[in-house]
Tab-separated table of C-alpha atoms and ligand atoms in Angstrom:
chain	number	residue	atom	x	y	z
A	1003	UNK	CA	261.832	151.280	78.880
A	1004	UNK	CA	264.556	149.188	77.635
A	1005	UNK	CA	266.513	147.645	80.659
A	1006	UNK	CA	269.808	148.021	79.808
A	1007	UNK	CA	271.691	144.861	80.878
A	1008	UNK	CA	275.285	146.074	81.105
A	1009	UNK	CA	274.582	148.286	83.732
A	1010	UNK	CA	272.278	146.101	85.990
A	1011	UNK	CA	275.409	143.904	86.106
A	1012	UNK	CA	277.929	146.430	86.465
A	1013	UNK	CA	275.762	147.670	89.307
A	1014	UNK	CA	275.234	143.774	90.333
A	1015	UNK	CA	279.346	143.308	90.792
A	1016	UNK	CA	279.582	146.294	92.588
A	1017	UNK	CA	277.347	145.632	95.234
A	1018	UNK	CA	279.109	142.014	95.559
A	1019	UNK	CA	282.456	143.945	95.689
A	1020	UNK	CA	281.598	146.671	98.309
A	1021	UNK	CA	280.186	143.177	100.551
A	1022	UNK	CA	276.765	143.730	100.377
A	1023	UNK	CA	274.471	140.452	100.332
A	1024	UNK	CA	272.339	139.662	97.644
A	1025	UNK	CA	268.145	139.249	98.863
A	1026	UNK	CA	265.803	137.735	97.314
A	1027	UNK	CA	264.030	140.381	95.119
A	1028	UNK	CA	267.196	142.110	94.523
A	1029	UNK	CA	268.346	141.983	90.413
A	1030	UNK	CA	270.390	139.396	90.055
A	1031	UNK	CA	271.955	137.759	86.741
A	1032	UNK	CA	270.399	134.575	85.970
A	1033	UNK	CA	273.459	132.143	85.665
A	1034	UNK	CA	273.901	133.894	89.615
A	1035	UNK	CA	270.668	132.690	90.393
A	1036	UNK	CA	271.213	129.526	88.546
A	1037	UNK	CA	274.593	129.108	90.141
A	1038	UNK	CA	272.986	129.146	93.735
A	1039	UNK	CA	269.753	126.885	93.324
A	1040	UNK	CA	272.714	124.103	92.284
A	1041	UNK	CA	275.060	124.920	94.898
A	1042	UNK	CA	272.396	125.138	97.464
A	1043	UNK	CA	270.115	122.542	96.525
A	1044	UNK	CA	273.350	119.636	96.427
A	1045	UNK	CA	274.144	120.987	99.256
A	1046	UNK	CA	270.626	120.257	101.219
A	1047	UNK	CA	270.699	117.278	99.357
A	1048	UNK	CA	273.751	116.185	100.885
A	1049	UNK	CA	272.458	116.832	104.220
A	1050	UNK	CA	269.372	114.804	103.801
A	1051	UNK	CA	271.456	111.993	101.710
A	1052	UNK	CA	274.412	112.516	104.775
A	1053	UNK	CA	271.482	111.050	107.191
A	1054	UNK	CA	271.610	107.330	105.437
A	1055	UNK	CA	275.355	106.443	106.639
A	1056	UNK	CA	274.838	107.540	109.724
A	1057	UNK	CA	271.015	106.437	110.306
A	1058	UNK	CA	272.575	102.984	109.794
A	1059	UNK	CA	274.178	102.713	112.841
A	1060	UNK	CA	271.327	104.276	115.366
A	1061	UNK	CA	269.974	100.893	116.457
A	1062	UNK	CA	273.559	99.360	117.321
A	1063	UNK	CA	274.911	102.460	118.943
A	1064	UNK	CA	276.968	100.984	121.864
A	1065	UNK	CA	275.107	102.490	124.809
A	1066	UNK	CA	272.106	104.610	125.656
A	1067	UNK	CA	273.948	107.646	125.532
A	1068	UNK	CA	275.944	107.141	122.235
A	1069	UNK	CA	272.443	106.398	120.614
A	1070	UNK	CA	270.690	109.902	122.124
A	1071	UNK	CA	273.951	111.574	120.913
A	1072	UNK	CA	273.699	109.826	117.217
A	1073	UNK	CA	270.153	110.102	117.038
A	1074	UNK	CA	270.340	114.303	117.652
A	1075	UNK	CA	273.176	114.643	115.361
A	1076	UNK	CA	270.914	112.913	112.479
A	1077	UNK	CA	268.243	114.980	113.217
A	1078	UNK	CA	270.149	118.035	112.897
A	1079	UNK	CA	271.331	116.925	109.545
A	1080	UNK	CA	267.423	116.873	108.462
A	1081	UNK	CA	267.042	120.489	109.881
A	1082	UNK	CA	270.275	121.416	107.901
A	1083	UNK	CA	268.557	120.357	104.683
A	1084	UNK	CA	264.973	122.049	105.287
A	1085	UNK	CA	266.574	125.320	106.038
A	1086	UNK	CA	268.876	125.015	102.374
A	1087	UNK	CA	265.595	124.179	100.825
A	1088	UNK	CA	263.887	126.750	101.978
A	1089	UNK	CA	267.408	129.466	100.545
A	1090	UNK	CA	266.890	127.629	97.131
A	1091	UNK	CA	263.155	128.108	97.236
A	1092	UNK	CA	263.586	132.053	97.582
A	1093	UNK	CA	265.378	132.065	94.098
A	1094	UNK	CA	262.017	130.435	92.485
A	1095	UNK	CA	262.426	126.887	92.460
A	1096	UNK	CA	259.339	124.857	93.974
A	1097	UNK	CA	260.627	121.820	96.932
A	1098	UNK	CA	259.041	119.291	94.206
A	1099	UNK	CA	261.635	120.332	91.375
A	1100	UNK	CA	263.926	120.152	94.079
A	1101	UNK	CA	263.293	116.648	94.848
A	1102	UNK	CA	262.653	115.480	91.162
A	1103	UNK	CA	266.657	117.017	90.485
A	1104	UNK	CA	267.679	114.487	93.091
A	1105	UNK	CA	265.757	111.525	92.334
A	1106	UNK	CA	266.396	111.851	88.488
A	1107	UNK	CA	269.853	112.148	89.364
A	1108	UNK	CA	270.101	115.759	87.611
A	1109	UNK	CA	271.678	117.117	91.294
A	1110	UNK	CA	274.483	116.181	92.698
A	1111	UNK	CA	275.106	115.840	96.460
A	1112	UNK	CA	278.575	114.807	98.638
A	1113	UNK	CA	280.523	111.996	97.242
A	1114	UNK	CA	281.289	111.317	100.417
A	1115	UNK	CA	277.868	109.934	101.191
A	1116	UNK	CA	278.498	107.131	98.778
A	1117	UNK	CA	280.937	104.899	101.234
A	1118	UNK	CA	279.647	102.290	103.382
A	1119	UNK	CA	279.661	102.591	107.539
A	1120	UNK	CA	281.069	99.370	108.361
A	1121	UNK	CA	281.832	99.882	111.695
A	1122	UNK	CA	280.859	102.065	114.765
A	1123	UNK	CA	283.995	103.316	114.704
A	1124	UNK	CA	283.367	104.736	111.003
A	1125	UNK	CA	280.142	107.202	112.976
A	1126	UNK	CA	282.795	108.380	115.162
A	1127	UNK	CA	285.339	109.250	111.895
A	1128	UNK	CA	282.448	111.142	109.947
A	1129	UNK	CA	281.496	113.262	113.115
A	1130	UNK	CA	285.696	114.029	113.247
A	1131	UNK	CA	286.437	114.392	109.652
A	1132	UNK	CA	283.778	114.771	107.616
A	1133	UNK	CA	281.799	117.157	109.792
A	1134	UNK	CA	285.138	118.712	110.502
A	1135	UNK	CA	285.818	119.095	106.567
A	1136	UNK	CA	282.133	120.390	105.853
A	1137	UNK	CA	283.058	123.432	108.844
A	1138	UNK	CA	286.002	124.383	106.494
A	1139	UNK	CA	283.966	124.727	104.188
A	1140	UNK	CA	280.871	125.927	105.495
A	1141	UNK	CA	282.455	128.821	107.986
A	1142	UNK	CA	283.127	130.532	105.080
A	1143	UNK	CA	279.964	130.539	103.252
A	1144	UNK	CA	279.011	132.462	106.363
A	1145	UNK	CA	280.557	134.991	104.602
A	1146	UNK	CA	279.080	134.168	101.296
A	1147	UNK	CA	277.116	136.620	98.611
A	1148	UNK	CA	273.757	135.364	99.071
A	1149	UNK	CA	272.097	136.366	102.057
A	1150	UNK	CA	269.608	133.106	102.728
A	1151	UNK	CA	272.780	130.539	102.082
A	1152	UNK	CA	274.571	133.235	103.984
A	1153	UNK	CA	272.042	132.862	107.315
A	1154	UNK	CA	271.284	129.603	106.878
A	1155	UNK	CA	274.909	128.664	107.213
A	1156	UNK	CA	275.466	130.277	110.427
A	1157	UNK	CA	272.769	128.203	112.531
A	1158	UNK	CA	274.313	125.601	110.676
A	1159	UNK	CA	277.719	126.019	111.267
A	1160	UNK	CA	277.724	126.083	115.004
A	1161	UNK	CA	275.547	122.502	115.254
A	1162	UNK	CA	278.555	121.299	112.935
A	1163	UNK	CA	280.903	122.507	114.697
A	1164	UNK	CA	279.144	120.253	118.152
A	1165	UNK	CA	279.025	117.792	115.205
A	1166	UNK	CA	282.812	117.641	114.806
A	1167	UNK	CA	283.322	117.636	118.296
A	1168	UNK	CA	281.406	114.581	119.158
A	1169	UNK	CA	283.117	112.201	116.886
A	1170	UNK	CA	286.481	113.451	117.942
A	1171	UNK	CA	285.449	112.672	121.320
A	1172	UNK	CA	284.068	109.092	119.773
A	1173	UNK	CA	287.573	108.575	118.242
A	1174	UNK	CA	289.585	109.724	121.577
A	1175	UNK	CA	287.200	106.853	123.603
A	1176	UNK	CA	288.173	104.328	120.857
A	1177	UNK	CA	291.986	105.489	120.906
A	1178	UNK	CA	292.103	104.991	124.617
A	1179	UNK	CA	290.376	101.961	124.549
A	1180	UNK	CA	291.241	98.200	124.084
A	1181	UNK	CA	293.524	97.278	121.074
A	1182	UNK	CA	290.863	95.979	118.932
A	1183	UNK	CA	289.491	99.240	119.882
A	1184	UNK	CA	292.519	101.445	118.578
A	1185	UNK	CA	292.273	99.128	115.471
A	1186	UNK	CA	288.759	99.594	114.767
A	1187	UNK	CA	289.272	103.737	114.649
A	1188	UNK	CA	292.747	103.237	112.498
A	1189	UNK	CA	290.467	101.256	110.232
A	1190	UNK	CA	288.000	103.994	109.690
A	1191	UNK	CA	290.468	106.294	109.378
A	1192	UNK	CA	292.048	104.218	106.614
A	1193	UNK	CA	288.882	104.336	104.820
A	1194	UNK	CA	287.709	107.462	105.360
A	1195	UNK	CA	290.676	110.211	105.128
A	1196	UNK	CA	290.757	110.286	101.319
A	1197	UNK	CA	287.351	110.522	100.475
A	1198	UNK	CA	287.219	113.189	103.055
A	1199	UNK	CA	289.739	115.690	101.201
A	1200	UNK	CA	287.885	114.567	98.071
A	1201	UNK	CA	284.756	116.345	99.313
A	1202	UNK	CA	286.246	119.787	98.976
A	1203	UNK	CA	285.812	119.365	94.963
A	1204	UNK	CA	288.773	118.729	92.141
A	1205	UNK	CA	291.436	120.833	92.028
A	1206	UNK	CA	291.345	124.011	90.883
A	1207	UNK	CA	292.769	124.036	87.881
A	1208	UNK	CA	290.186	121.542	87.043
A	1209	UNK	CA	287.462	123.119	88.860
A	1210	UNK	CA	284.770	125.041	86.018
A	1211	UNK	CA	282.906	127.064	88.576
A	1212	UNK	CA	285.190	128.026	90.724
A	1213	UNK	CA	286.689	131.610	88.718
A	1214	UNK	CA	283.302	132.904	88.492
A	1215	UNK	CA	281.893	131.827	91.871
A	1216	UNK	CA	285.249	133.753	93.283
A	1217	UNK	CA	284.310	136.624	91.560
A	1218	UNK	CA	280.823	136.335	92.654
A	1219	UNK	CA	281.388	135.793	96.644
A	1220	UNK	CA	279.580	132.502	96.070
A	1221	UNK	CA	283.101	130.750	96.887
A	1222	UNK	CA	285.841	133.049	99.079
A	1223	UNK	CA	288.479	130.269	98.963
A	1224	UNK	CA	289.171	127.804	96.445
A	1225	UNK	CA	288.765	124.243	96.972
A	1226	UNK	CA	292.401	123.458	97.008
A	1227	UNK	CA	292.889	126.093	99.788
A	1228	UNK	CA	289.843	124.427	101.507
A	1229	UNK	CA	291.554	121.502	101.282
A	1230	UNK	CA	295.152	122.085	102.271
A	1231	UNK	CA	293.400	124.221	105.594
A	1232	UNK	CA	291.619	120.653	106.227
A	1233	UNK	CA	295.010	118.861	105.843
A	1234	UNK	CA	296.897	121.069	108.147
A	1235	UNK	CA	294.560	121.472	111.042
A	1236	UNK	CA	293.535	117.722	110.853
A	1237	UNK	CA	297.380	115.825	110.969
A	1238	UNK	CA	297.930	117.127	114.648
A	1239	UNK	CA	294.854	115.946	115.509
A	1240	UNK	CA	295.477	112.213	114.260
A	1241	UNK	CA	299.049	112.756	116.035
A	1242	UNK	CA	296.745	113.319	119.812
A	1243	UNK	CA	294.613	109.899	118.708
A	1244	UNK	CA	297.723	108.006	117.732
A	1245	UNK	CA	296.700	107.264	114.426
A	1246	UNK	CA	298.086	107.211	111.361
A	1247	UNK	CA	297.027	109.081	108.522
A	1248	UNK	CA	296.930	106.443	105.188
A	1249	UNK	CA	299.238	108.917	103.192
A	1250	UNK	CA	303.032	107.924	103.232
A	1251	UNK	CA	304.078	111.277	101.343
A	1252	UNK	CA	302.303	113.456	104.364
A	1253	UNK	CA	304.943	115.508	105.831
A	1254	UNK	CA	305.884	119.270	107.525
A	1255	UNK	CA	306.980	121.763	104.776
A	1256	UNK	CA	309.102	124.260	106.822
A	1257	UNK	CA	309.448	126.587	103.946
A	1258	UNK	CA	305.348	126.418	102.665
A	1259	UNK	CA	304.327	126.294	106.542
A	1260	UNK	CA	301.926	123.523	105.466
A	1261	UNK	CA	301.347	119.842	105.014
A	1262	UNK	CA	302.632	118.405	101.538
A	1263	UNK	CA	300.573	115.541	100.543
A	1264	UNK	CA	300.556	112.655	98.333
A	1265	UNK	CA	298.785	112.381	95.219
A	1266	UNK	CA	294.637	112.161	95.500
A	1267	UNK	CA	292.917	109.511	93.362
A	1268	UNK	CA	290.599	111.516	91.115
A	1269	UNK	CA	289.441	108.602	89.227
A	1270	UNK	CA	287.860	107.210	91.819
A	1271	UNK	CA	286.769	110.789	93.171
A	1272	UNK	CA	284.834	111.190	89.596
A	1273	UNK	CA	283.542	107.927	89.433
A	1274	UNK	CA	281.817	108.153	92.566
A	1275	UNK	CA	280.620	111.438	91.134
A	1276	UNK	CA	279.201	110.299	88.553
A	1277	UNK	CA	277.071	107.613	90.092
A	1278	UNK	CA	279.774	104.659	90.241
A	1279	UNK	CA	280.372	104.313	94.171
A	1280	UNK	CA	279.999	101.496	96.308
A	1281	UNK	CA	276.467	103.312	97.848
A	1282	UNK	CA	275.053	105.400	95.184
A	1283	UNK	CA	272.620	103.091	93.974
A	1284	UNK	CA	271.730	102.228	97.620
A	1285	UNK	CA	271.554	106.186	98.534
A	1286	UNK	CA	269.594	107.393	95.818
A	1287	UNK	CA	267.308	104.039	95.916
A	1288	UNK	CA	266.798	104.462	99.471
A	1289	UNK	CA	265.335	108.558	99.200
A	1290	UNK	CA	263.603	107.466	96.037
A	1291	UNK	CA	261.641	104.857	98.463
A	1292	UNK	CA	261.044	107.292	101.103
A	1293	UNK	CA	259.594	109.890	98.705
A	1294	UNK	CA	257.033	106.998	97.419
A	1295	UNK	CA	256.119	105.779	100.737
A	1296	UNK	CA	255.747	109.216	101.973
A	1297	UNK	CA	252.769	110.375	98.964
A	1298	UNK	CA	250.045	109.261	101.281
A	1299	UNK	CA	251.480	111.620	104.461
A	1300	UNK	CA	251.810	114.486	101.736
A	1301	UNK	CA	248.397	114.322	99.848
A	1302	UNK	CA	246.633	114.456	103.268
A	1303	UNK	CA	248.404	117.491	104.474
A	1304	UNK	CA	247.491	119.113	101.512
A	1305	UNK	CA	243.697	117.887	101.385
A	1306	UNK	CA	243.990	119.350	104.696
A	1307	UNK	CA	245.064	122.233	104.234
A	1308	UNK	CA	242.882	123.049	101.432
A	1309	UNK	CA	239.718	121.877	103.353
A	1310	UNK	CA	241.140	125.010	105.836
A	1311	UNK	CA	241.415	127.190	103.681
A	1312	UNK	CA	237.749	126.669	101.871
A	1313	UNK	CA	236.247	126.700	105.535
A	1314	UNK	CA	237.698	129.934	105.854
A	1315	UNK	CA	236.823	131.606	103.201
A	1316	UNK	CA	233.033	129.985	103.316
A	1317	UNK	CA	232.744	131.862	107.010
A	1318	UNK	CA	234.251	135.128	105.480
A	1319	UNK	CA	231.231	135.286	102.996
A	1320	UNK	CA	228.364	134.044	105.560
B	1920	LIG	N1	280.776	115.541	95.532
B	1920	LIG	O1	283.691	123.453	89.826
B	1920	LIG	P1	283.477	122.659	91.065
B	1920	LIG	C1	278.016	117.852	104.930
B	1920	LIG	C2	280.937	118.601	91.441
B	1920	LIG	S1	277.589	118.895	103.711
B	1920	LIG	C3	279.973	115.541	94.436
B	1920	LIG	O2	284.560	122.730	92.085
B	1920	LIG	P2	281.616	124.048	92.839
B	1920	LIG	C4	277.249	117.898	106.216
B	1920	LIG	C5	280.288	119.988	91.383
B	1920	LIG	O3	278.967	119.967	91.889
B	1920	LIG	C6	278.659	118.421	102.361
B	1920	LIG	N2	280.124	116.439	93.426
B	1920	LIG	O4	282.035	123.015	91.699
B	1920	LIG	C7	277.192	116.559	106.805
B	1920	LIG	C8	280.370	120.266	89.908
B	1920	LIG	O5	279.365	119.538	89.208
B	1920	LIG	P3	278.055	120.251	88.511
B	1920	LIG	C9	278.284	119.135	101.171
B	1920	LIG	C10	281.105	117.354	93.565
B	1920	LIG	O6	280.164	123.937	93.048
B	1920	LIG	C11	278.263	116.050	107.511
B	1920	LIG	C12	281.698	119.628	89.500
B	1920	LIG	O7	281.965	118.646	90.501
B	1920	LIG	N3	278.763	120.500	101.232
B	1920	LIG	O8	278.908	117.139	104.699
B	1920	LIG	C13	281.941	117.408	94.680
B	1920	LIG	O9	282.173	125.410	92.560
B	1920	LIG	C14	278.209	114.759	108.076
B	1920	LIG	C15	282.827	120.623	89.401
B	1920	LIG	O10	283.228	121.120	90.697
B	1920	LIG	C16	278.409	121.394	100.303
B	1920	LIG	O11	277.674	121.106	99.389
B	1920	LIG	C17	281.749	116.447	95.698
B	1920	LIG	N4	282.513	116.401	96.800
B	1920	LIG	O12	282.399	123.510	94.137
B	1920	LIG	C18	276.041	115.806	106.670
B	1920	LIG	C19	278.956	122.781	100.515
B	1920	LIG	N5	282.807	118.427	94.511
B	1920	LIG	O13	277.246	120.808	89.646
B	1920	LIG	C20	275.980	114.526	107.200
B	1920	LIG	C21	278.497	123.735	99.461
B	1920	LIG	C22	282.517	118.989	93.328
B	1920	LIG	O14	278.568	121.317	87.605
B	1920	LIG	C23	277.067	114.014	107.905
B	1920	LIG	N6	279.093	123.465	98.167
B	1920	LIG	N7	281.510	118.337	92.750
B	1920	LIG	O15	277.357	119.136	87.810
B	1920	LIG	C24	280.304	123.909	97.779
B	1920	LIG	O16	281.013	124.563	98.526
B	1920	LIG	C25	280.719	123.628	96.363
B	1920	LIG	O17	279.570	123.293	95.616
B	1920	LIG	C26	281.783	122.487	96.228
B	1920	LIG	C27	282.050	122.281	94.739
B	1920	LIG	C28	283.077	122.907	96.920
B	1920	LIG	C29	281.286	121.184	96.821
């Protein structure tokens, strides 16, 4: 019998309107599918590449519990990334491909991974904004089509969420502390707040996926939505630290009953993109490196675990 493809994704779009999720062995159209191994897959990636910034500064954290606090945060950015792997992996892509995507620089992940952590202060700026922009983002993909992302993102949502409180609590110890102190966190601030509204994608007008990942549930806000939420729940916070935000043409709009701001740099945001940032080389070399040195570690697990499984099955035919 001739499947006819109309229907399977009329049906498709009206389970996504009526808010059902999409499984696994549901029918799904393939640019759906498609869609969601490269949204999900950059976005594991970024987790795993999001540990490198960070994992710079474990060994000069400034005291014992700063470090255990750092060191937990990192780890939960692994976890993030095994559990998106595993979501891609349902829609039939192996964790090798995965990996070869990344390394041959066919996947994206966060441009924001692609700046340098100069200073402790900078950990206690990514915890505050960038884990605090990735929430925005991420509370509503709780909500989005495809029910592994969809899971996945709650677990993950709530360690952000500890995430973003931590380095707000890094940046109010800094704020309250010595001048150089106050300096240090304006610094990373400086460096940090425009990359961070970068992460929520180009605008939309110049966004290609966002119309059909709207109409899909993939996406349930647009990135400049995303973006101007960020903005307006972020400025009041900067106002408690007594910092200032590194945008002159920030200001109140009565009448919108948000924050205007000025314009965003989207060279740079698409040069980093594509591969030009201070750190990409450095990021990409650096998982490259670990995915060599780590061949030994996986060739014995699986020499293992095929030594298991032919001692098995020799005592299930004696
Ligand atoms: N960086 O049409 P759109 C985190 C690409 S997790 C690099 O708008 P879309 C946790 C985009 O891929 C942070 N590339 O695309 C953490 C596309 O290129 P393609 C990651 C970007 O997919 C915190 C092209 O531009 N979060 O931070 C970026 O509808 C602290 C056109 O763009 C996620 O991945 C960018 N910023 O919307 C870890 C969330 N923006 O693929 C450690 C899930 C866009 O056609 C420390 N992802 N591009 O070659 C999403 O929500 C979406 O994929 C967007 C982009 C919003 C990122």
């Amino acid at each position: 019998m001739e499947l006819d493809i109309n229907k399977l994704e009329n049906d498709f779009q009206a389970r996504i309107d009526a808010g059902e999720n999409i499984e696994p062995k549901s029918w799904m159209p393939e640019k759906y599918r498609k869609t969601h191994i490269r949204q999900i897959s950059q976005h594991g990636h970024s987790e795993i590449v999001g540990m490198l910034p960070e994992g710079n500064w474990i060994t000069r954290a400034p005291s014992l519990r700063r470090k255990v606090g750092l060191l937990a945060k990192v780890q939960d950015e692994a976890g993030h990334g095994l559990y998106l792997y595993s979501a891609a992996e349902t829609l039939g892509i192996s964790r090798d491909e995965l990996f070869h995507q990344l390394h041959t620089g066919k996947a994206k992940y966060s441009s924001i991974f692609n700046y340098p952590t100069l200073s402790w202060a900078d950990i206690g700026a990514i915890g505050w904004l960038v884990d605090g922009a990735a929430i925005i983002n991420q509370v509503m993909l709780t909500r989005t089509s495809y029910g592994p992302y969809a899971r996945a993102m709650v677990r993950i949502c709530k360690e952000e969420s500890f995430h973003q409180r931590q380095g707000y609590e890094m940046m109010l110890t800094l704020c309250a502390g010595t001048p150089a102190q106050k300096e240090m966190a304006q610094d990373a601030l400086n460096r940090f707040w425009w990359p961070s509204i970068m992460m929520f994608g180009p605008r939309d007008e110049e966004s290609p996926h966002t119309e059909q990942a709207m109409k899909w549930k993939i996406k349930l806000k647009t990135n400049d939505e995303l973006r101007q939420q960020f903005i307006d729940i972020t400025v009041p916070q900067a106002e408690i630290l007594g910092l200032t935000i590194p945008d002159p043409d920030l200001k109140w709009n009565e009448e919108t009953g948000h924050y205007d701001h000025g314009p965003i740099d989207w060279d740079e945001f698409w040069q980093v993109v594509k591969g030009n940032g201070r750190c990409n080389k450095e990021r990409l070399g650096a998982r490259v490196k670990a995915w060599d040195d780590g061949e030994w570690v996986r060739d014995a697990a699986m020499a293992f675990a095929e030594k298991k499984e032919k001692s098995k099955e020799a005592k299930k035919a004696s």
